[in-house]
Amino acid sequence: MKFVYFLEENIHGENSLAASLKEERYKIRRFEKLPMLESACAQGSPSTLIIYKNIPSIQEDLLALKGRLSRKNKPVPLIIIINEKSDFDVRLAAVYAGGDFFFSSHANHSEVIQCLKQNTDEKHFPHQKVLFIENPERPFEKHRALLLKNNIKVEHLFDYYKLTSSLEEYQPHMLIVDFHLNSFLAVETLRIIRQNPSWKHIRLLCLIDSQEAQLHNVAIDAGADTVLANPVSPSLLLSVVKSKMLRASTDEHTLSELGESQRESGFLSAALNEHSIVSITDIAGRITEVNEKFCQISGYSKEELIGENHRILRSNYHSQHFYQEMWKTIAAGKIWHGTICNKKKSGVLYWVDSTIISLPGRDGKPCKYASIRTDITDLRLSESRFKIGQSYANIGTWDWNIQTNELFWSEQIAPLFGYGDSIPETTYENFLANIHPEDREAVVQAIDQCIHHDKRYDVQHRVIWSDGSIRWVHERGNVMRNADGAPIHMLGVVEDITIQKADQVALIEQEKRLKNAQRIGRIGDWSWDAETGNISMSEESRRIFCVAPNGIPNINDIRAHLHPDDREPMKQATEEALEGDCSAFDFRVIAPNEETHWVQCERQAKIDQAGKVIKLHGTLQDITERKRFEHELLKAKEEAEKANHAKSIFLASMSHELRTPLNAIMGFSQLLEMNSDNNLSPLELENVGEILSASAHLLYLINQILELAKIESGNIELTLEEFNVNEVILECIELTKHSALQNGIKIFWNNKGIEQQTPNESDSSPVVIADRTRLKQVILNLLSNAVKYNCNNGKVSISSSTVVDKNLIVSVSDTGIGLNKDQKSHLFEPFNRLGAETLNKEGTGIGLVICKKIIESMNGDMNVESEPGKGSSFQVQIPVTTASRTKNAPIKIDSNNKSSLLAFNKIRPELDRFTVLCIEDNPVNLRLIEKIFTKLDHVECMCACEPLTGLGLAAINNPDLILLDINLPILDGYETLKRIRDIDAHHNTPVIAISAHAHKASIQKALDAGFHDYITKP
C-alpha cells in the first residue's frame, strides 16, 4: 500500500484528486499544517507529497523539511506541487522549494496520477544500483549509507583496472567517480564507458576537488553527466543521484513506451489490414487507395477500384438523403459513423459498419477521406434471425444503465408491455408504468434485491395493455458491477407467459378436481422406486393407508396397517409384479380405530432397457362399500335363487295338479262326444260341448299363467333357427280363419299396399332368426285379438316387410274399437283387460304381456298405434338374415319324428296288430287311456297302476309300445325306464313319457333319459 500525503488549505473541503487516487488503491492522508505533515513523515515514509498551498509563502519551510528528513536518514518523498497560478514566479518558487514536479490546478487528474506512478511505482522506477570508484584513504561511507537507506544499492571499487569486470557483473545504473584517486585514469575511464554502446545508459557523476576546477570541462567533454565539487554533503549527493536516476528512469520508460507504441502501431496496422476494409479517397470522392480486404469483400480488383467513386458499390438500399447527410458530415471535418448496405461485383448485397474521417491538409481543411469498415453481414443475419426468434418466442431483452438511468429495449419489449405502435421513451419509469399496480412493489423489491444483495432477478408479474387486457410476463436478469463492486448495468430478458399461466391455472384446477375426484371416488395414486425403495403417495392414498399427510411413507408403514392374513399375499404380489405380473389384487387395511377396509390395487411396471422392473406405479381404491354391497348382493342372489327354485317347484306342482284332473275331464268329455253309439240327446251333446269348451278355456288359462310366470322368472327358453316368416303367418291365418268367418271378418294379406286373401308363390319371403314356435304364438295372439275385438263384418290386415337396418316388421291391423291414450299407456300391464271384461269377451289380460316379453327376448320390439273407433295396428320387429326365399316351402312331416303316435305304424310297419302297455298311478287317467285304445281294433292295451306290476307285464307279454307316467309311487318313471331297458326283450322298445309337467326342461330331461317321446296332460 503506497501512501500519498496532501498539504492543503482545508482538509474538509472537496478533493477530487484524492478521491481519484483512492480509486487507484492509494492510501490518502490530508494535512493543513507543515509540522503535522513533518511528524507524519518521520513516523512513516510516504511515497509522495502533494502540495496545494501557496508556494512562495512556504518555499523555505518546505526546503528545510527536505533537509531535515535527509539528515535524519529518512527517505525523501516525491514532491508534486499543484497551484492555481503557473507563471514564472510561481514555478521558480516551486524549484526553490525543492519540488520535483509542478502542475496547474486545471491539469487533468490522469496526468498527475500517471506522473506519480512513473516516479514512484517499482515497475516504472525499479531498484537502482550505484557503483563508487573512490579513494580508500577517504571513503564515502556516510554517503553510501544514506543511499542504501533510500533503497539504492551501492557497491564501491578502489581499483580502476577492475572496473570493466565490475560493470559486467554488477550492471550499475550510475557510476560515481572520485577524481582524487587518479584524475588521469578518471578521465580515461569516462571515455572508455562512453565508447561502449552497452554502457551508454549508465549515468556518470564526477566528484572533483575545488582546487582542480580546471578538470570540470575535461570531465564534461569526456562524457560526464554531472560534476560536483568535493567534498560534497551526503544529502546533496542523495538529491542529485535521485534526480538523475529519476530522469534516466523516466527517459527509459518513455523510450520503452515509444518502442511499444511503435510495435503496437505495427500490429494495429497489420490487424487493420487483415480484419478491416480500408479505403482512401480524394476530396472529390475518387478512390485513391484500398487494402486487400476491400478487394476480397467487394469482388473488385485494385485496378478496377482506383479512380472510381464509391457509387460503384451502391446497392440502392439507402435513400439519396442518406448519402447527402454523410457527405455533409465529413465535408465539415467531422467523423461519420453508420451502417451501409453495399453491393458486390457479383450483385450480392453485404453490410458494413463504417467510420469515415477527414484527413486535413496543411491549411487544416480536409484533403482526403479515410474509410474503415467492418463486414457485419453475418451479424445482421444473426440479428435478423434473433429478432425473428424473439418475435416467434415472444421474448424481448433490455439493458438498464444504472448510473445514467438509460434503458435500452429490444423491439419486442414494447409489444410485450402493451404499448403497441405508440412506443414511449425507454425509461425506468415507463418500464414500471404498465406493470399491474398489485405487482409493481414486488418488481421494485426484486430489482432492489438484485442490485443491493446480489440476488438474481427472477420475477413473474402482470402488465396492463392499452386495451385494458392483462398479460403475464416472466423477467430474468442480473446486475453487472465494476471492480469496486458498484452496480453499473442490469441486463435481462422478458418472456410472455400468459398461455403458460393459463395452463398453470388450468393444471391447478385440474389437480384440484383430480383430488376431489379421488376423494369422492376414494381412489388415489402411488409409485414405488424398486431401486431406492422410495414411495410416493397422493393425499387420498395416504388416507386409505392411514399414512400421515406430511409424513414420508415407507414399506414398514404399509405393512404395519395390512391385515395379518394379507401380509404374505402382498409380499407375493410384489414379487410377482417385479417379475412382470401386474394384475390387480384386493387386500385389507386395518385403520387406527380397528375398522377393516378393503382396498383394490391396480399396478403398472416401468422396465429399463435390460427388461428389469425399476418402478411400479398405480392406483389404490377403497372398495369397502363395494365389498359390502357384493356380499349383500350375493346373499340376495342366493335368496332369490332359493325363492326362484321354490317358485319353479310350485309351478311344476301346480302344473301337475291342475293338468291331471283336467286330463280326465277333457278326455272323458271327448269320448262322450266321439261315442255315437250311446245315442246322446242333442241337449246332452250340447252339455258335453260346454264341458269341452270350458275345459279348453281352463287349459288356456293354465298355460297362459304358467307361461307368464316362467317368463317373469327368467326361465323362458328359446330355440333360434332360420325359417320363412310367411309360412308361419299363413299357418296363423289358417288357424284364425274359422273364428273370423263366424264373425263376418275378412283377413287380408297386405303386399306392398295391395291387399289379397293369400300371398302369391312369387312373393318375396323374408327369412328370420327366431324361435319359430314362439313367433307363431305371438302372431297367432295378435290375429286372435284382431278378430276378437273387431267390429262385425270388419277387416284384419297382416303384412311383413324388411327395413334398411336388417329388421323384419310384421304388422297386424284391425278395424275394431281402438284404444285411447290412457288405455295404450296400460296396454302391457298383466291382467289389465282395459275394460274389455264388460264386452263379454273371454281373456286374461296377459296375452299381449307374454307376446311383448317373447319378442324382446329375441332382441326385437313390439309397439302399437291406435285411435278410438278406427282400430289398432300392432308392429313386431325382429332381426332378419341376409338370405330370402321366393317360394313358400311346404310343411313336411318327418317319418322319423317320434312326437306323433300317428307315425307309430311307420316305425313298426311289419306289425298288423300291436300291444300297448300303460303304466299310470291315476285310475281315472288309466281308464281314459284304456277306453281310447278300445276304439282301435288293431291295438291291445294292458294297464298297470303301479310300476312293479307294469314291469311284470312288460317281461311276460312283451308289449310293442309302453306309455309310462313320470310321477309314480315306489319307482318314478326314470327308474322304471332303466329297469325296462334291463329286460332283454325291451332294449329298443319305444317308451313314451306321459306327464302333467309341461315345462320344456322336463321334456328335455325325459328325452335325455332315453324316452322316445313326451306327451303332456291333458
PDB file of N, CA and C in Angstrom, residues 837-899:
ATOM      1  N   GLU A 837    -113.524 -56.655 -20.152  1.00  0.00           N
ATOM      2  CA  GLU A 837    -114.328 -57.633 -19.430  1.00  0.00           C
ATOM      3  C   GLU A 837    -115.809 -57.285 -19.503  1.00  0.00           C
ATOM      4  N   THR A 838    -116.145 -56.043 -19.842  1.00  0.00           N
ATOM      5  CA  THR A 838    -117.559 -55.634 -19.960  1.00  0.00           C
ATOM      6  C   THR A 838    -118.125 -55.945 -21.335  1.00  0.00           C
ATOM      7  N   LEU A 839    -117.246 -56.368 -22.248  1.00  0.00           N
ATOM      8  CA  LEU A 839    -117.678 -56.628 -23.625  1.00  0.00           C
ATOM      9  C   LEU A 839    -118.053 -58.077 -23.849  1.00  0.00           C
ATOM     10  N   ASN A 840    -118.082 -58.867 -22.790  1.00  0.00           N
ATOM     11  CA  ASN A 840    -118.416 -60.300 -22.908  1.00  0.00           C
ATOM     12  C   ASN A 840    -117.441 -61.021 -23.829  1.00  0.00           C
ATOM     13  N   LYS A 841    -116.140 -60.606 -23.696  1.00  0.00           N
ATOM     14  CA  LYS A 841    -115.094 -61.241 -24.475  1.00  0.00           C
ATOM     15  C   LYS A 841    -114.181 -61.990 -23.515  1.00  0.00           C
ATOM     16  N   GLU A 842    -113.920 -63.295 -23.828  1.00  0.00           N
ATOM     17  CA  GLU A 842    -113.039 -64.067 -22.969  1.00  0.00           C
ATOM     18  C   GLU A 842    -111.604 -63.534 -23.077  1.00  0.00           C
ATOM     19  N   GLY A 843    -110.886 -63.667 -21.953  1.00  0.00           N
ATOM     20  CA  GLY A 843    -109.492 -63.244 -21.967  1.00  0.00           C
ATOM     21  C   GLY A 843    -108.924 -63.160 -20.559  1.00  0.00           C
ATOM     22  N   THR A 844    -107.616 -63.048 -20.473  1.00  0.00           N
ATOM     23  CA  THR A 844    -106.936 -62.976 -19.162  1.00  0.00           C
ATOM     24  C   THR A 844    -106.216 -61.657 -18.937  1.00  0.00           C
ATOM     25  N   GLY A 845    -105.951 -60.919 -20.012  1.00  0.00           N
ATOM     26  CA  GLY A 845    -105.178 -59.676 -19.865  1.00  0.00           C
ATOM     27  C   GLY A 845    -103.675 -59.880 -19.785  1.00  0.00           C
ATOM     28  N   ILE A 846    -103.248 -61.095 -20.158  1.00  0.00           N
ATOM     29  CA  ILE A 846    -101.799 -61.331 -20.089  1.00  0.00           C
ATOM     30  C   ILE A 846    -101.218 -61.778 -21.434  1.00  0.00           C
ATOM     31  N   GLY A 847    -102.070 -61.951 -22.443  1.00  0.00           N
ATOM     32  CA  GLY A 847    -101.568 -62.420 -23.738  1.00  0.00           C
ATOM     33  C   GLY A 847    -100.586 -61.464 -24.368  1.00  0.00           C
ATOM     34  N   LEU A 848    -100.924 -60.150 -24.418  1.00  0.00           N
ATOM     35  CA  LEU A 848    -100.014 -59.168 -25.022  1.00  0.00           C
ATOM     36  C   LEU A 848     -98.744 -59.003 -24.187  1.00  0.00           C
ATOM     37  N   VAL A 849     -98.871 -59.130 -22.850  1.00  0.00           N
ATOM     38  CA  VAL A 849     -97.688 -59.040 -21.993  1.00  0.00           C
ATOM     39  C   VAL A 849     -96.700 -60.136 -22.361  1.00  0.00           C
ATOM     40  N   ILE A 850     -97.227 -61.368 -22.526  1.00  0.00           N
ATOM     41  CA  ILE A 850     -96.369 -62.500 -22.897  1.00  0.00           C
ATOM     42  C   ILE A 850     -95.747 -62.263 -24.272  1.00  0.00           C
ATOM     43  N   CYS A 851     -96.577 -61.771 -25.217  1.00  0.00           N
ATOM     44  CA  CYS A 851     -96.059 -61.541 -26.580  1.00  0.00           C
ATOM     45  C   CYS A 851     -94.898 -60.541 -26.579  1.00  0.00           C
ATOM     46  N   LYS A 852     -95.085 -59.438 -25.852  1.00  0.00           N
ATOM     47  CA  LYS A 852     -94.041 -58.411 -25.836  1.00  0.00           C
ATOM     48  C   LYS A 852     -92.746 -58.952 -25.245  1.00  0.00           C
ATOM     49  N   LYS A 853     -92.868 -59.713 -24.144  1.00  0.00           N
ATOM     50  CA  LYS A 853     -91.661 -60.251 -23.500  1.00  0.00           C
ATOM     51  C   LYS A 853     -90.980 -61.276 -24.391  1.00  0.00           C
ATOM     52  N   ILE A 854     -91.778 -62.069 -25.128  1.00  0.00           N
ATOM     53  CA  ILE A 854     -91.180 -63.054 -26.053  1.00  0.00           C
ATOM     54  C   ILE A 854     -90.383 -62.329 -27.142  1.00  0.00           C
ATOM     55  N   ILE A 855     -90.993 -61.304 -27.743  1.00  0.00           N
ATOM     56  CA  ILE A 855     -90.314 -60.558 -28.821  1.00  0.00           C
ATOM     57  C   ILE A 855     -89.035 -59.897 -28.302  1.00  0.00           C
ATOM     58  N   GLU A 856     -89.107 -59.308 -27.088  1.00  0.00           N
ATOM     59  CA  GLU A 856     -87.915 -58.661 -26.519  1.00  0.00           C
ATOM     60  C   GLU A 856     -86.823 -59.671 -26.225  1.00  0.00           C
ATOM     61  N   SER A 857     -87.191 -60.883 -25.839  1.00  0.00           N
ATOM     62  CA  SER A 857     -86.189 -61.923 -25.577  1.00  0.00           C
ATOM     63  C   SER A 857     -85.482 -62.359 -26.850  1.00  0.00           C
ATOM     64  N   MET A 858     -86.112 -62.069 -28.038  1.00  0.00           N
ATOM     65  CA  MET A 858     -85.486 -62.383 -29.325  1.00  0.00           C
ATOM     66  C   MET A 858     -84.839 -61.136 -29.938  1.00  0.00           C
ATOM     67  N   ASN A 859     -84.462 -60.172 -29.057  1.00  0.00           N
ATOM     68  CA  ASN A 859     -83.800 -58.938 -29.483  1.00  0.00           C
ATOM     69  C   ASN A 859     -84.672 -58.105 -30.422  1.00  0.00           C
ATOM     70  N   GLY A 860     -85.994 -58.204 -30.239  1.00  0.00           N
ATOM     71  CA  GLY A 860     -86.921 -57.440 -31.061  1.00  0.00           C
ATOM     72  C   GLY A 860     -87.669 -56.413 -30.244  1.00  0.00           C
ATOM     73  N   ASP A 861     -88.712 -55.862 -30.869  1.00  0.00           N
ATOM     74  CA  ASP A 861     -89.506 -54.841 -30.191  1.00  0.00           C
ATOM     75  C   ASP A 861     -90.944 -54.958 -30.678  1.00  0.00           C
ATOM     76  N   MET A 862     -91.865 -54.450 -29.856  1.00  0.00           N
ATOM     77  CA  MET A 862     -93.279 -54.512 -30.182  1.00  0.00           C
ATOM     78  C   MET A 862     -93.931 -53.203 -29.749  1.00  0.00           C
ATOM     79  N   ASN A 863     -94.714 -52.572 -30.659  1.00  0.00           N
ATOM     80  CA  ASN A 863     -95.409 -51.348 -30.318  1.00  0.00           C
ATOM     81  C   ASN A 863     -96.767 -51.304 -31.000  1.00  0.00           C
ATOM     82  N   VAL A 864     -97.560 -50.280 -30.658  1.00  0.00           N
ATOM     83  CA  VAL A 864     -98.942 -50.209 -31.143  1.00  0.00           C
ATOM     84  C   VAL A 864     -99.277 -48.783 -31.527  1.00  0.00           C
ATOM     85  N   GLU A 865    -100.101 -48.661 -32.558  1.00  0.00           N
ATOM     86  CA  GLU A 865    -100.700 -47.388 -32.959  1.00  0.00           C
ATOM     87  C   GLU A 865    -102.204 -47.600 -32.989  1.00  0.00           C
ATOM     88  N   SER A 866    -102.941 -46.689 -32.351  1.00  0.00           N
ATOM     89  CA  SER A 866    -104.390 -46.911 -32.252  1.00  0.00           C
ATOM     90  C   SER A 866    -105.127 -45.607 -32.025  1.00  0.00           C
ATOM     91  N   GLU A 867    -106.363 -45.571 -32.588  1.00  0.00           N
ATOM     92  CA  GLU A 867    -107.269 -44.456 -32.341  1.00  0.00           C
ATOM     93  C   GLU A 867    -108.649 -45.034 -32.026  1.00  0.00           C
ATOM     94  N   PRO A 868    -109.319 -44.461 -31.032  1.00  0.00           N
ATOM     95  CA  PRO A 868    -110.664 -44.968 -30.699  1.00  0.00           C
ATOM     96  C   PRO A 868    -111.602 -44.891 -31.907  1.00  0.00           C
ATOM     97  N   GLY A 869    -112.299 -45.995 -32.172  1.00  0.00           N
ATOM     98  CA  GLY A 869    -113.266 -46.054 -33.266  1.00  0.00           C
ATOM     99  C   GLY A 869    -112.655 -46.334 -34.612  1.00  0.00           C
ATOM    100  N   LYS A 870    -111.299 -46.325 -34.726  1.00  0.00           N
ATOM    101  CA  LYS A 870    -110.667 -46.561 -36.031  1.00  0.00           C
ATOM    102  C   LYS A 870    -109.868 -47.851 -36.065  1.00  0.00           C
ATOM    103  N   GLY A 871    -109.639 -48.463 -34.912  1.00  0.00           N
ATOM    104  CA  GLY A 871    -108.899 -49.705 -34.888  1.00  0.00           C
ATOM    105  C   GLY A 871    -107.473 -49.539 -34.363  1.00  0.00           C
ATOM    106  N   SER A 872    -106.775 -50.662 -34.392  1.00  0.00           N
ATOM    107  CA  SER A 872    -105.416 -50.682 -33.857  1.00  0.00           C
ATOM    108  C   SER A 872    -104.477 -51.363 -34.835  1.00  0.00           C
ATOM    109  N   SER A 873    -103.187 -51.016 -34.741  1.00  0.00           N
ATOM    110  CA  SER A 873    -102.159 -51.640 -35.575  1.00  0.00           C
ATOM    111  C   SER A 873    -100.979 -51.996 -34.683  1.00  0.00           C
ATOM    112  N   PHE A 874    -100.664 -53.292 -34.607  1.00  0.00           N
ATOM    113  CA  PHE A 874     -99.545 -53.780 -33.799  1.00  0.00           C
ATOM    114  C   PHE A 874     -98.389 -54.134 -34.736  1.00  0.00           C
ATOM    115  N   GLN A 875     -97.187 -53.649 -34.364  1.00  0.00           N
ATOM    116  CA  GLN A 875     -95.978 -53.953 -35.152  1.00  0.00           C
ATOM    117  C   GLN A 875     -95.008 -54.768 -34.314  1.00  0.00           C
ATOM    118  N   VAL A 876     -94.519 -55.854 -34.901  1.00  0.00           N
ATOM    119  CA  VAL A 876     -93.495 -56.705 -34.291  1.00  0.00           C
ATOM    120  C   VAL A 876     -92.236 -56.565 -35.135  1.00  0.00           C
ATOM    121  N   GLN A 877     -91.123 -56.272 -34.477  1.00  0.00           N
ATOM    122  CA  GLN A 877     -89.851 -56.055 -35.204  1.00  0.00           C
ATOM    123  C   GLN A 877     -88.799 -57.009 -34.658  1.00  0.00           C
ATOM    124  N   ILE A 878     -88.233 -57.852 -35.539  1.00  0.00           N
ATOM    125  CA  ILE A 878     -87.197 -58.810 -35.134  1.00  0.00           C
ATOM    126  C   ILE A 878     -86.111 -58.839 -36.200  1.00  0.00           C
ATOM    127  N   PRO A 879     -84.874 -59.288 -35.843  1.00  0.00           N
ATOM    128  CA  PRO A 879     -83.768 -59.331 -36.818  1.00  0.00           C
ATOM    129  C   PRO A 879     -84.023 -60.340 -37.922  1.00  0.00           C
ATOM    130  N   VAL A 880     -83.472 -60.066 -39.142  1.00  0.00           N
ATOM    131  CA  VAL A 880     -83.564 -60.981 -40.279  1.00  0.00           C
ATOM    132  C   VAL A 880     -82.172 -61.388 -40.709  1.00  0.00           C
ATOM    133  N   THR A 881     -82.072 -62.410 -41.523  1.00  0.00           N
ATOM    134  CA  THR A 881     -80.800 -62.815 -42.132  1.00  0.00           C
ATOM    135  C   THR A 881     -80.679 -62.158 -43.492  1.00  0.00           C
ATOM    136  N   THR A 882     -79.500 -62.361 -44.151  1.00  0.00           N
ATOM    137  CA  THR A 882     -79.282 -61.774 -45.475  1.00  0.00           C
ATOM    138  C   THR A 882     -79.938 -62.614 -46.569  1.00  0.00           C
ATOM    139  N   ALA A 883     -80.382 -63.835 -46.226  1.00  0.00           N
ATOM    140  CA  ALA A 883     -80.977 -64.723 -47.235  1.00  0.00           C
ATOM    141  C   ALA A 883     -82.479 -64.467 -47.348  1.00  0.00           C
ATOM    142  N   SER A 884     -83.060 -64.881 -48.453  1.00  0.00           N
ATOM    143  CA  SER A 884     -84.515 -64.816 -48.625  1.00  0.00           C
ATOM    144  C   SER A 884     -84.928 -65.913 -49.582  1.00  0.00           C
ATOM    145  N   ARG A 885     -86.199 -66.328 -49.457  1.00  0.00           N
ATOM    146  CA  ARG A 885     -86.717 -67.378 -50.342  1.00  0.00           C
ATOM    147  C   ARG A 885     -87.916 -66.830 -51.107  1.00  0.00           C
ATOM    148  N   THR A 886     -88.044 -67.220 -52.340  1.00  0.00           N
ATOM    149  CA  THR A 886     -89.114 -66.689 -53.184  1.00  0.00           C
ATOM    150  C   THR A 886     -90.326 -67.604 -53.249  1.00  0.00           C
ATOM    151  N   LYS A 887     -90.260 -68.768 -52.588  1.00  0.00           N
ATOM    152  CA  LYS A 887     -91.364 -69.709 -52.655  1.00  0.00           C
ATOM    153  C   LYS A 887     -91.767 -70.124 -51.268  1.00  0.00           C
ATOM    154  N   ASN A 888     -93.013 -70.339 -51.071  1.00  0.00           N
ATOM    155  CA  ASN A 888     -93.475 -70.851 -49.791  1.00  0.00           C
ATOM    156  C   ASN A 888     -93.119 -72.317 -49.700  1.00  0.00           C
ATOM    157  N   ALA A 889     -92.242 -72.674 -48.757  1.00  0.00           N
ATOM    158  CA  ALA A 889     -91.861 -74.083 -48.599  1.00  0.00           C
ATOM    159  C   ALA A 889     -92.964 -74.816 -47.862  1.00  0.00           C
ATOM    160  N   PRO A 890     -93.411 -75.968 -48.364  1.00  0.00           N
ATOM    161  CA  PRO A 890     -94.468 -76.721 -47.675  1.00  0.00           C
ATOM    162  C   PRO A 890     -93.973 -77.306 -46.373  1.00  0.00           C
ATOM    163  N   ILE A 891     -94.848 -77.428 -45.447  1.00  0.00           N
ATOM    164  CA  ILE A 891     -94.513 -78.026 -44.161  1.00  0.00           C
ATOM    165  C   ILE A 891     -94.535 -79.529 -44.301  1.00  0.00           C
ATOM    166  N   LYS A 892     -93.400 -80.200 -43.991  1.00  0.00           N
ATOM    167  CA  LYS A 892     -93.266 -81.639 -44.162  1.00  0.00           C
ATOM    168  C   LYS A 892     -93.248 -82.330 -42.813  1.00  0.00           C
ATOM    169  N   ILE A 893     -93.823 -83.509 -42.780  1.00  0.00           N
ATOM    170  CA  ILE A 893     -93.781 -84.333 -41.567  1.00  0.00           C
ATOM    171  C   ILE A 893     -92.715 -85.387 -41.765  1.00  0.00           C
ATOM    172  N   ASP A 894     -91.706 -85.396 -40.891  1.00  0.00           N
ATOM    173  CA  ASP A 894     -90.602 -86.352 -40.973  1.00  0.00           C
ATOM    174  C   ASP A 894     -91.082 -87.694 -40.454  1.00  0.00           C
ATOM    175  N   SER A 895     -90.839 -88.734 -41.246  1.00  0.00           N
ATOM    176  CA  SER A 895     -91.266 -90.061 -40.818  1.00  0.00           C
ATOM    177  C   SER A 895     -90.495 -90.532 -39.609  1.00  0.00           C
ATOM    178  N   ASN A 896     -89.371 -89.936 -39.315  1.00  0.00           N
ATOM    179  CA  ASN A 896     -88.590 -90.292 -38.122  1.00  0.00           C
ATOM    180  C   ASN A 896     -89.004 -89.502 -36.892  1.00  0.00           C
ATOM    181  N   ASN A 897     -90.011 -88.618 -37.058  1.00  0.00           N
ATOM    182  CA  ASN A 897     -90.467 -87.803 -35.947  1.00  0.00           C
ATOM    183  C   ASN A 897     -91.278 -88.655 -34.986  1.00  0.00           C
ATOM    184  N   LYS A 898     -90.737 -88.878 -33.800  1.00  0.00           N
ATOM    185  CA  LYS A 898     -91.392 -89.747 -32.832  1.00  0.00           C
ATOM    186  C   LYS A 898     -92.394 -88.997 -31.968  1.00  0.00           C
ATOM    187  N   SER A 899     -92.614 -87.735 -32.307  1.00  0.00           N
ATOM    188  CA  SER A 899     -93.504 -86.931 -31.479  1.00  0.00           C
ATOM    189  C   SER A 899     -94.971 -87.188 -31.766  1.00  0.00           C
TER     190      SER A 899
END
